[in-house]
Amino acid sequence: MSKKLLSEKFYSELKKIRPRYPINQAALLPALHLAQAEHGWLSDEVMDEVAAAIDIPPPVVREVVTFYTMYNLKPVGKYHVQVCTNISCALLGAEELMGHCEKRLGIEGGETTRDNKFTITEVECLGSCGTAPCVQINDDYHENMTPERMDKLFTELS
Ligand code: FES
């Protein structure tokens, strides 16, 4: 294999995680999480390295990565703004919120601002339906969101 893209830290964390699971494939989600935390997204090369690291076929890794919206298939900005537009959030204004984010940042869903600061993505249920609409920015949840609260956040992060 060519030069490794994943760090020693990735491999040592993986060594700790792997015994917690009965089969290699079960360690895939946490392995991908670690890889994405290092690179910000999962390129084909990084996916191949993860597959080799836990000894499963590369197509299995791709199937999993393309199934879950939490994995990024292309580079994202410093702040990845993920707006849930699933049913509970939609009923409480998520579409309007998404449109507001797009207008405020001057980009469409799935795009990144030119300064690489913000990416906005429309995502499926974030599991926080009771506090809809919900927006995830990097690892943090922001609940009961409104366009005004979104503006406040954008100002703080700019
Ligand atoms: S529908 Fe948005 S968090 Fe569940």
mmCIF file of C-alpha atoms and ligand atoms in Angstrom:
data_model
loop_
_atom_site.group_PDB
_atom_site.id
_atom_site.type_symbol
_atom_site.label_atom_id
_atom_site.label_comp_id
_atom_site.label_asym_id
_atom_site.label_seq_id
_atom_site.Cartn_x
_atom_site.Cartn_y
_atom_site.Cartn_z
ATOM 1 C CA MET A 1 0.000 0.000 0.000
ATOM 2 C CA SER A 2 1.196 3.549 -0.682
ATOM 3 C CA LYS A 3 1.933 6.090 2.040
ATOM 4 C CA LYS A 4 -0.512 5.966 4.947
ATOM 5 C CA LEU A 5 -3.005 8.813 5.192
ATOM 6 C CA LEU A 6 -4.254 7.947 8.659
ATOM 7 C CA SER A 7 -2.137 8.769 11.686
ATOM 8 C CA GLU A 8 -0.523 6.602 14.333
ATOM 9 C CA LYS A 9 -3.209 7.965 16.673
ATOM 10 C CA PHE A 10 -5.908 6.523 14.395
ATOM 11 C CA TYR A 11 -4.242 3.104 14.470
ATOM 12 C CA SER A 12 -3.729 3.115 18.225
ATOM 13 C CA GLU A 13 -7.375 4.165 18.832
ATOM 14 C CA LEU A 14 -8.534 1.463 16.446
ATOM 15 C CA LYS A 15 -6.504 -1.099 18.370
ATOM 16 C CA LYS A 16 -8.445 -0.155 21.508
ATOM 17 C CA ILE A 17 -11.840 -0.135 19.763
ATOM 18 C CA ARG A 18 -11.557 -3.353 17.760
ATOM 19 C CA PRO A 19 -11.773 -5.842 20.702
ATOM 20 C CA ARG A 20 -15.083 -4.294 21.796
ATOM 21 C CA TYR A 21 -16.800 -5.775 18.738
ATOM 22 C CA PRO A 22 -17.450 -9.415 17.860
ATOM 23 C CA ILE A 23 -16.495 -9.058 14.162
ATOM 24 C CA ASN A 24 -14.316 -6.665 12.181
ATOM 25 C CA GLN A 25 -17.200 -5.125 10.278
ATOM 26 C CA ALA A 26 -18.890 -4.052 13.510
ATOM 27 C CA ALA A 27 -15.935 -1.744 14.199
ATOM 28 C CA LEU A 28 -16.470 0.067 10.898
ATOM 29 C CA LEU A 29 -18.651 2.958 12.113
ATOM 30 C CA PRO A 30 -16.289 4.027 14.921
ATOM 31 C CA ALA A 31 -13.311 3.563 12.572
ATOM 32 C CA LEU A 32 -14.928 5.849 9.997
ATOM 33 C CA HIS A 33 -15.745 8.351 12.716
ATOM 34 C CA LEU A 34 -12.069 8.458 13.726
ATOM 35 C CA ALA A 35 -10.944 8.777 10.103
ATOM 36 C CA GLN A 36 -13.369 11.616 9.426
ATOM 37 C CA ALA A 37 -12.318 13.400 12.609
ATOM 38 C CA GLU A 38 -8.758 13.408 11.208
ATOM 39 C CA HIS A 39 -9.493 14.421 7.631
ATOM 40 C CA GLY A 40 -12.847 16.228 7.843
ATOM 41 C CA TRP A 41 -14.198 13.972 5.078
ATOM 42 C CA LEU A 42 -13.711 10.506 3.632
ATOM 43 C CA SER A 43 -11.874 10.338 0.320
ATOM 44 C CA ASP A 44 -11.675 7.087 -1.683
ATOM 45 C CA GLU A 45 -8.088 6.661 -0.495
ATOM 46 C CA VAL A 46 -9.024 7.099 3.168
ATOM 47 C CA MET A 47 -11.957 4.667 2.779
ATOM 48 C CA ASP A 48 -9.575 2.112 1.249
ATOM 49 C CA GLU A 49 -7.184 2.558 4.144
ATOM 50 C CA VAL A 50 -9.995 2.066 6.676
ATOM 51 C CA ALA A 51 -11.049 -1.091 4.813
ATOM 52 C CA ALA A 52 -7.493 -2.425 4.982
ATOM 53 C CA ALA A 53 -7.117 -1.409 8.633
ATOM 54 C CA ILE A 54 -10.086 -3.497 9.727
ATOM 55 C CA ASP A 55 -9.702 -6.105 7.022
ATOM 56 C CA ILE A 56 -13.033 -5.799 5.219
ATOM 57 C CA PRO A 57 -13.705 -5.326 1.478
ATOM 58 C CA PRO A 58 -13.583 -1.667 0.267
ATOM 59 C CA PRO A 59 -17.081 -1.857 -1.338
ATOM 60 C CA VAL A 60 -18.564 -2.561 2.109
ATOM 61 C CA VAL A 61 -16.980 0.644 3.415
ATOM 62 C CA ARG A 62 -18.395 2.624 0.474
ATOM 63 C CA GLU A 63 -21.884 1.206 0.994
ATOM 64 C CA VAL A 64 -21.849 2.285 4.619
ATOM 65 C CA VAL A 65 -20.384 5.725 3.946
ATOM 66 C CA THR A 66 -22.943 6.499 1.244
ATOM 67 C CA PHE A 67 -25.823 5.258 3.417
ATOM 68 C CA TYR A 68 -25.231 7.565 6.403
ATOM 69 C CA THR A 69 -25.445 11.330 6.015
ATOM 70 C CA MET A 70 -23.021 11.798 8.923
ATOM 71 C CA TYR A 71 -20.117 10.866 6.672
ATOM 72 C CA ASN A 72 -18.810 13.522 4.310
ATOM 73 C CA LEU A 73 -17.995 12.454 0.767
ATOM 74 C CA LYS A 74 -16.321 15.747 -0.058
ATOM 75 C CA PRO A 75 -14.419 18.384 1.906
ATOM 76 C CA VAL A 76 -16.507 20.572 4.195
ATOM 77 C CA GLY A 77 -15.907 24.020 5.638
ATOM 78 C CA LYS A 78 -14.674 24.801 9.139
ATOM 79 C CA TYR A 79 -18.302 24.773 10.283
ATOM 80 C CA HIS A 80 -20.512 22.080 8.823
ATOM 81 C CA VAL A 81 -24.078 23.270 9.285
ATOM 82 C CA GLN A 82 -26.457 20.325 8.973
ATOM 83 C CA VAL A 83 -30.112 21.273 8.882
ATOM 84 C CA CYS A 84 -32.588 18.486 9.563
ATOM 85 C CA THR A 85 -35.553 18.733 7.214
ATOM 86 C CA ASN A 86 -37.243 15.505 8.230
ATOM 87 C CA ILE A 87 -40.902 15.442 9.257
ATOM 88 C CA SER A 88 -40.865 16.960 12.781
ATOM 89 C CA CYS A 89 -38.405 19.653 11.817
ATOM 90 C CA ALA A 90 -40.222 20.283 8.518
ATOM 91 C CA LEU A 91 -43.496 20.836 10.370
ATOM 92 C CA LEU A 92 -41.794 23.455 12.524
ATOM 93 C CA GLY A 93 -40.124 25.471 9.777
ATOM 94 C CA ALA A 94 -36.981 23.585 8.721
ATOM 95 C CA GLU A 95 -37.469 24.363 5.024
ATOM 96 C CA GLU A 96 -37.658 28.060 5.805
ATOM 97 C CA LEU A 97 -34.604 27.701 8.054
ATOM 98 C CA MET A 98 -32.646 25.957 5.299
ATOM 99 C CA GLY A 99 -33.609 28.675 2.815
ATOM 100 C CA HIS A 100 -32.580 31.304 5.338
ATOM 101 C CA CYS A 101 -29.133 29.680 5.777
ATOM 102 C CA GLU A 102 -28.642 29.472 2.006
ATOM 103 C CA LYS A 103 -29.572 33.121 1.567
ATOM 104 C CA ARG A 104 -27.459 34.321 4.471
ATOM 105 C CA LEU A 105 -24.355 32.424 3.291
ATOM 106 C CA GLY A 106 -24.970 32.913 -0.436
ATOM 107 C CA ILE A 107 -24.655 29.203 -1.199
ATOM 108 C CA GLU A 108 -26.962 26.283 -1.925
ATOM 109 C CA GLY A 109 -27.343 23.147 0.175
ATOM 110 C CA GLY A 110 -24.280 20.912 -0.250
ATOM 111 C CA GLU A 111 -21.992 23.851 -1.032
ATOM 112 C CA THR A 112 -19.212 25.540 0.910
ATOM 113 C CA THR A 113 -18.594 29.271 1.186
ATOM 114 C CA ARG A 114 -15.611 30.579 -0.758
ATOM 115 C CA ASP A 115 -13.649 31.265 2.451
ATOM 116 C CA ASN A 116 -14.165 27.579 3.436
ATOM 117 C CA LYS A 117 -15.839 28.646 6.634
ATOM 118 C CA PHE A 118 -19.329 27.196 6.219
ATOM 119 C CA THR A 119 -20.864 24.204 4.465
ATOM 120 C CA ILE A 120 -24.620 23.717 4.634
ATOM 121 C CA THR A 121 -26.203 20.342 4.192
ATOM 122 C CA GLU A 122 -29.786 19.178 4.413
ATOM 123 C CA VAL A 123 -29.863 16.009 6.525
ATOM 124 C CA GLU A 124 -32.284 13.357 7.706
ATOM 125 C CA CYS A 125 -33.548 13.069 11.292
ATOM 126 C CA LEU A 126 -30.910 13.968 13.876
ATOM 127 C CA GLY A 127 -32.842 12.171 16.615
ATOM 128 C CA SER A 128 -33.852 15.387 18.322
ATOM 129 C CA CYS A 129 -37.432 15.627 17.037
ATOM 130 C CA GLY A 130 -38.779 16.820 20.407
ATOM 131 C CA THR A 131 -36.770 20.024 20.074
ATOM 132 C CA ALA A 132 -37.313 20.603 16.353
ATOM 133 C CA PRO A 133 -36.152 22.243 14.235
ATOM 134 C CA CYS A 134 -32.699 20.899 14.960
ATOM 135 C CA VAL A 135 -29.404 21.967 13.405
ATOM 136 C CA GLN A 136 -26.071 20.246 13.968
ATOM 137 C CA ILE A 137 -22.913 22.317 13.598
ATOM 138 C CA ASN A 138 -19.869 20.060 13.712
ATOM 139 C CA ASP A 139 -20.468 17.982 16.879
ATOM 140 C CA ASP A 140 -22.950 20.335 18.566
ATOM 141 C CA TYR A 141 -26.729 20.297 18.398
ATOM 142 C CA HIS A 142 -28.723 23.529 18.286
ATOM 143 C CA GLU A 143 -32.376 22.998 19.055
ATOM 144 C CA ASN A 144 -35.652 24.884 18.612
ATOM 145 C CA MET A 145 -33.933 26.872 15.894
ATOM 146 C CA THR A 146 -35.366 29.936 14.217
ATOM 147 C CA PRO A 147 -33.904 32.164 11.482
ATOM 148 C CA GLU A 148 -33.099 34.742 14.184
ATOM 149 C CA ARG A 149 -31.230 32.215 16.337
ATOM 150 C CA MET A 150 -29.427 30.980 13.233
ATOM 151 C CA ASP A 151 -28.305 34.541 12.438
ATOM 152 C CA LYS A 152 -26.983 34.931 15.976
ATOM 153 C CA LEU A 153 -24.968 31.720 15.597
ATOM 154 C CA PHE A 154 -23.569 32.742 12.203
ATOM 155 C CA THR A 155 -22.485 36.077 13.686
ATOM 156 C CA GLU A 156 -20.761 34.337 16.605
ATOM 157 C CA LEU A 157 -18.965 31.934 14.283
ATOM 158 C CA SER A 158 -17.920 34.518 11.680
HETATM 159 S S1 FES B 1 -37.076 15.202 12.377
HETATM 160 FE FE1 FES B 1 -35.518 16.650 12.769
HETATM 161 S S2 FES B 1 -34.509 15.829 14.472
HETATM 162 FE FE2 FES B 1 -35.980 14.325 13.997
#
